[in-house]
XYZ file of C-alpha atoms in Angstrom:
278
model
C -50.889 4.633 8.827
C -47.162 4.114 8.838
C -45.916 3.240 12.340
C -42.174 2.838 12.823
C -40.821 1.586 16.202
C -37.441 2.651 17.580
C -35.944 1.137 20.706
C -34.002 2.850 23.351
C -30.220 2.309 23.699
C -27.319 3.049 25.903
C -24.848 5.861 25.394
C -21.993 3.327 25.461
C -23.423 1.709 22.346
C -23.910 5.040 20.604
C -20.214 5.618 20.762
C -19.691 2.823 18.216
C -22.385 3.871 15.633
C -21.232 4.773 12.139
C -23.355 7.284 10.153
C -25.831 4.759 8.871
C -26.472 3.316 12.439
C -26.901 6.872 13.974
C -29.580 7.541 11.254
C -31.243 4.290 11.695
C -31.705 4.797 15.427
C -32.248 8.576 15.688
C -33.190 10.110 12.387
C -36.757 10.365 11.099
C -37.533 11.125 7.385
C -40.546 11.184 5.178
C -42.823 12.771 7.889
C -45.175 14.448 5.530
C -46.604 12.530 2.551
C -49.944 13.388 0.849
C -52.858 11.722 2.456
C -50.639 9.772 4.746
C -50.140 9.453 8.525
C -46.573 8.719 9.251
C -45.445 8.136 12.849
C -42.456 7.066 14.719
C -42.614 5.391 18.243
C -39.494 5.873 20.327
C -38.998 3.832 23.500
C -37.221 6.904 24.890
C -40.042 7.824 27.196
C -42.561 6.282 24.746
C -42.962 9.427 22.709
C -44.640 9.259 19.334
C -43.663 11.775 16.698
C -44.847 12.194 13.096
C -46.788 13.903 10.445
C -50.351 13.977 9.155
C -51.053 15.524 5.753
C -54.543 15.350 4.496
C -54.877 16.480 0.864
C -57.619 14.827 -1.050
C -59.380 13.637 2.028
C -59.684 13.951 5.766
C -57.597 11.551 7.757
C -58.739 9.745 10.887
C -56.019 8.730 13.514
C -56.959 5.430 14.993
C -55.067 3.203 17.301
C -52.782 0.356 16.215
C -51.391 -3.063 17.308
C -48.363 -1.477 18.844
C -50.507 0.779 21.251
C -52.802 -2.103 22.361
C -55.462 0.587 23.157
C -58.963 0.964 21.957
C -58.220 4.437 20.540
C -55.129 6.544 20.074
C -55.553 8.824 23.078
C -56.888 6.188 25.513
C -53.834 6.480 27.619
C -52.032 9.319 25.840
C -52.146 13.156 25.421
C -50.918 14.937 22.223
C -49.683 18.166 20.970
C -50.211 19.461 17.454
C -48.484 22.236 15.442
C -49.562 22.957 11.885
C -46.686 24.010 9.537
C -48.572 23.875 6.331
C -51.772 25.617 4.962
C -54.943 26.224 7.075
C -56.546 23.059 8.338
C -58.806 21.703 11.103
C -58.739 18.943 13.747
C -62.023 17.486 14.877
C -61.828 15.953 18.356
C -64.941 14.126 19.422
C -67.040 16.261 17.230
C -65.476 19.518 18.223
C -63.772 21.422 15.389
C -60.567 23.439 16.005
C -59.196 25.460 13.206
C -55.478 25.661 12.763
C -53.698 28.249 10.618
C -50.087 28.085 9.771
C -48.052 27.863 12.932
C -50.983 27.442 15.161
C -51.066 24.720 17.941
C -53.366 22.394 19.749
C -53.241 20.463 22.978
C -55.405 17.306 23.078
C -56.085 15.690 26.417
C -56.219 11.979 27.244
C -59.547 10.257 26.491
C -60.521 11.794 23.197
C -61.902 8.856 21.108
C -62.101 10.315 17.703
C -59.593 12.372 15.922
C -60.044 13.674 12.245
C -57.488 15.959 10.417
C -58.485 17.890 7.351
C -57.074 20.557 5.043
C -59.136 23.766 4.001
C -57.481 23.801 0.635
C -55.956 20.784 -1.093
C -53.697 23.231 -3.153
C -52.209 24.408 0.093
C -52.566 21.453 2.460
C -52.065 21.547 6.139
C -49.170 19.674 7.621
C -49.976 18.604 11.096
C -46.832 17.746 13.244
C -47.771 15.800 16.292
C -46.074 14.705 19.518
C -47.846 12.215 21.858
C -46.701 10.679 25.139
C -48.329 8.666 27.953
C -50.716 10.504 30.173
C -52.014 9.709 33.751
C -55.030 11.974 33.891
C -57.164 14.272 31.497
C -56.194 17.819 31.001
C -58.444 20.186 29.011
C -58.136 20.519 25.274
C -56.836 23.926 24.370
C -56.493 25.676 20.994
C -53.186 27.680 20.959
C -52.873 30.241 18.081
C -49.162 31.238 17.515
C -49.994 34.685 18.926
C -51.080 33.110 22.250
C -47.744 31.158 22.577
C -45.385 32.418 25.244
C -42.589 34.227 23.265
C -38.932 34.548 24.366
C -36.040 36.363 22.664
C -32.861 34.475 22.943
C -29.220 34.678 21.720
C -27.271 37.261 19.875
C -26.207 38.202 16.381
C -22.616 38.269 17.687
C -22.770 34.480 18.284
C -25.099 33.880 15.194
C -27.876 32.319 17.421
C -30.420 35.185 17.773
C -33.769 33.427 17.788
C -37.347 33.565 18.915
C -38.576 30.683 21.104
C -42.313 30.186 21.394
C -43.707 27.887 24.118
C -47.030 26.301 23.200
C -47.445 23.401 25.600
C -46.038 24.863 28.679
C -47.430 25.453 32.263
C -47.531 29.175 31.585
C -49.804 28.504 28.483
C -51.801 25.454 29.065
C -52.023 22.370 31.426
C -50.636 19.020 30.380
C -49.496 15.861 32.150
C -45.812 15.642 30.936
C -45.674 16.880 27.398
C -44.032 20.128 26.579
C -43.933 21.569 22.982
C -42.777 24.722 21.294
C -41.108 26.195 18.259
C -38.015 28.184 17.700
C -37.152 30.314 14.760
C -33.700 31.590 14.043
C -33.546 35.145 12.558
C -31.818 35.656 9.220
C -28.159 35.547 9.448
C -28.244 33.264 12.367
C -27.432 29.530 12.254
C -26.759 28.075 15.730
C -29.504 26.707 18.082
C -29.190 25.667 21.617
C -25.555 26.670 22.102
C -23.953 26.565 24.685
C -25.544 23.168 24.729
C -27.071 20.941 27.612
C -28.520 17.731 28.490
C -31.491 17.074 30.731
C -31.451 13.643 32.305
C -35.083 13.929 33.322
C -36.453 14.552 29.808
C -35.959 13.359 26.244
C -36.663 15.550 23.220
C -37.410 15.375 19.588
C -36.635 18.124 17.056
C -38.412 18.739 13.711
C -36.386 20.887 11.448
C -38.172 22.967 8.810
C -38.250 26.212 6.890
C -35.015 25.036 5.441
C -34.266 25.657 1.672
C -33.949 22.313 -0.197
C -30.272 22.988 -0.946
C -29.428 23.690 2.615
C -28.862 21.497 5.834
C -28.510 21.458 9.546
C -25.842 19.532 11.160
C -27.670 18.335 14.408
C -25.102 17.707 17.243
C -25.825 14.751 19.631
C -24.035 12.270 22.015
C -22.630 12.886 25.393
C -20.468 16.097 25.764
C -17.310 14.143 25.770
C -18.430 11.913 22.766
C -20.234 14.120 20.344
C -21.572 13.018 16.990
C -23.613 14.691 14.260
C -26.476 13.736 11.931
C -27.176 15.692 8.844
C -30.761 17.020 8.631
C -32.617 18.288 5.715
C -35.982 20.108 5.461
C -38.932 18.520 7.353
C -36.835 15.848 9.093
C -36.788 15.147 12.717
C -34.325 13.582 15.238
C -34.741 11.784 18.437
C -32.627 13.091 21.264
C -32.175 10.744 24.487
C -31.920 12.338 27.940
C -28.164 11.693 28.009
C -27.495 13.505 24.681
C -26.830 17.039 23.779
C -29.266 18.491 21.199
C -27.834 21.435 19.258
C -27.332 22.297 15.573
C -25.840 24.564 13.149
C -27.290 25.294 9.702
C -26.006 26.439 6.357
C -28.865 29.000 6.597
C -31.320 30.043 9.192
C -34.323 27.537 9.859
C -37.012 26.886 12.348
C -37.568 23.828 14.540
C -40.350 22.341 16.678
C -39.226 20.764 19.967
C -41.186 18.305 22.026
C -40.177 16.938 25.449
C -41.531 14.408 27.839
C -40.307 12.679 30.889
C -39.885 13.371 34.672
C -40.841 17.030 34.845
C -41.939 20.037 32.907
C -39.378 22.616 34.371
C -38.044 24.159 31.185
C -34.945 25.376 32.967
C -33.985 21.982 34.304
C -30.889 21.655 32.209
C -27.308 20.488 32.781
C -25.202 22.946 30.879
C -22.109 22.026 29.156
C -19.481 24.831 28.568
C -18.615 25.012 24.853
C -14.967 24.745 25.705
C -15.572 21.405 27.349
C -17.106 19.744 24.319
C -15.163 16.885 22.655
């Protein structure tokens, strides 16, 4: 297992970062590699984000020195969304099948987690978000059809999109983790614009469904000090609570968002009018 640790930093520091420094602190690449577990631990609300891609063998997710816990979910909860071929997650002996775009919530206290693909020619790509938990919530399989669907935006502002809430109070119970997936319709390129911050939650975005020769310009920073990070297919970005998190692509795309922090109120946002951005 590859386990990368990123430390939290102050927005005043980020004003001085060049491209390489922005990417060092916030950008996550090489998420999916065959027969590998690649995770990033951020001290922004202690979220863990990453990918598990079993091909030739099933992969067991175990604890590590950085967690100082007897097993991975000893003090954590987890969300999983599969963006690859069909696979399955075995949690303490219970098997949960996940087709493409299906999700799974795993509660604190599960001791053994094993990830496997049904077909090595079309392997599963399990994207995970995990954060600290204070109690055990029931494990729930969430097929894409069961996610809460919202239609947002407009073709006139090239941001027409479908937002699906997987781990959300209206769908399943969790301690603090929220997770979902947003798909931009063809001909649309902007997400989350007008933009916002939410001081009570941080967020991680995974961008995918993006052709290899296309890119997304992910906007971050305070509204008065915006920056951008260039994103390619199946790359993620850490968004601190003080940062906007918006993006514009050279084509349409899909992204998975995961949040943790003070509350789970999806509408708890501090909006920033587009004309006020600098």
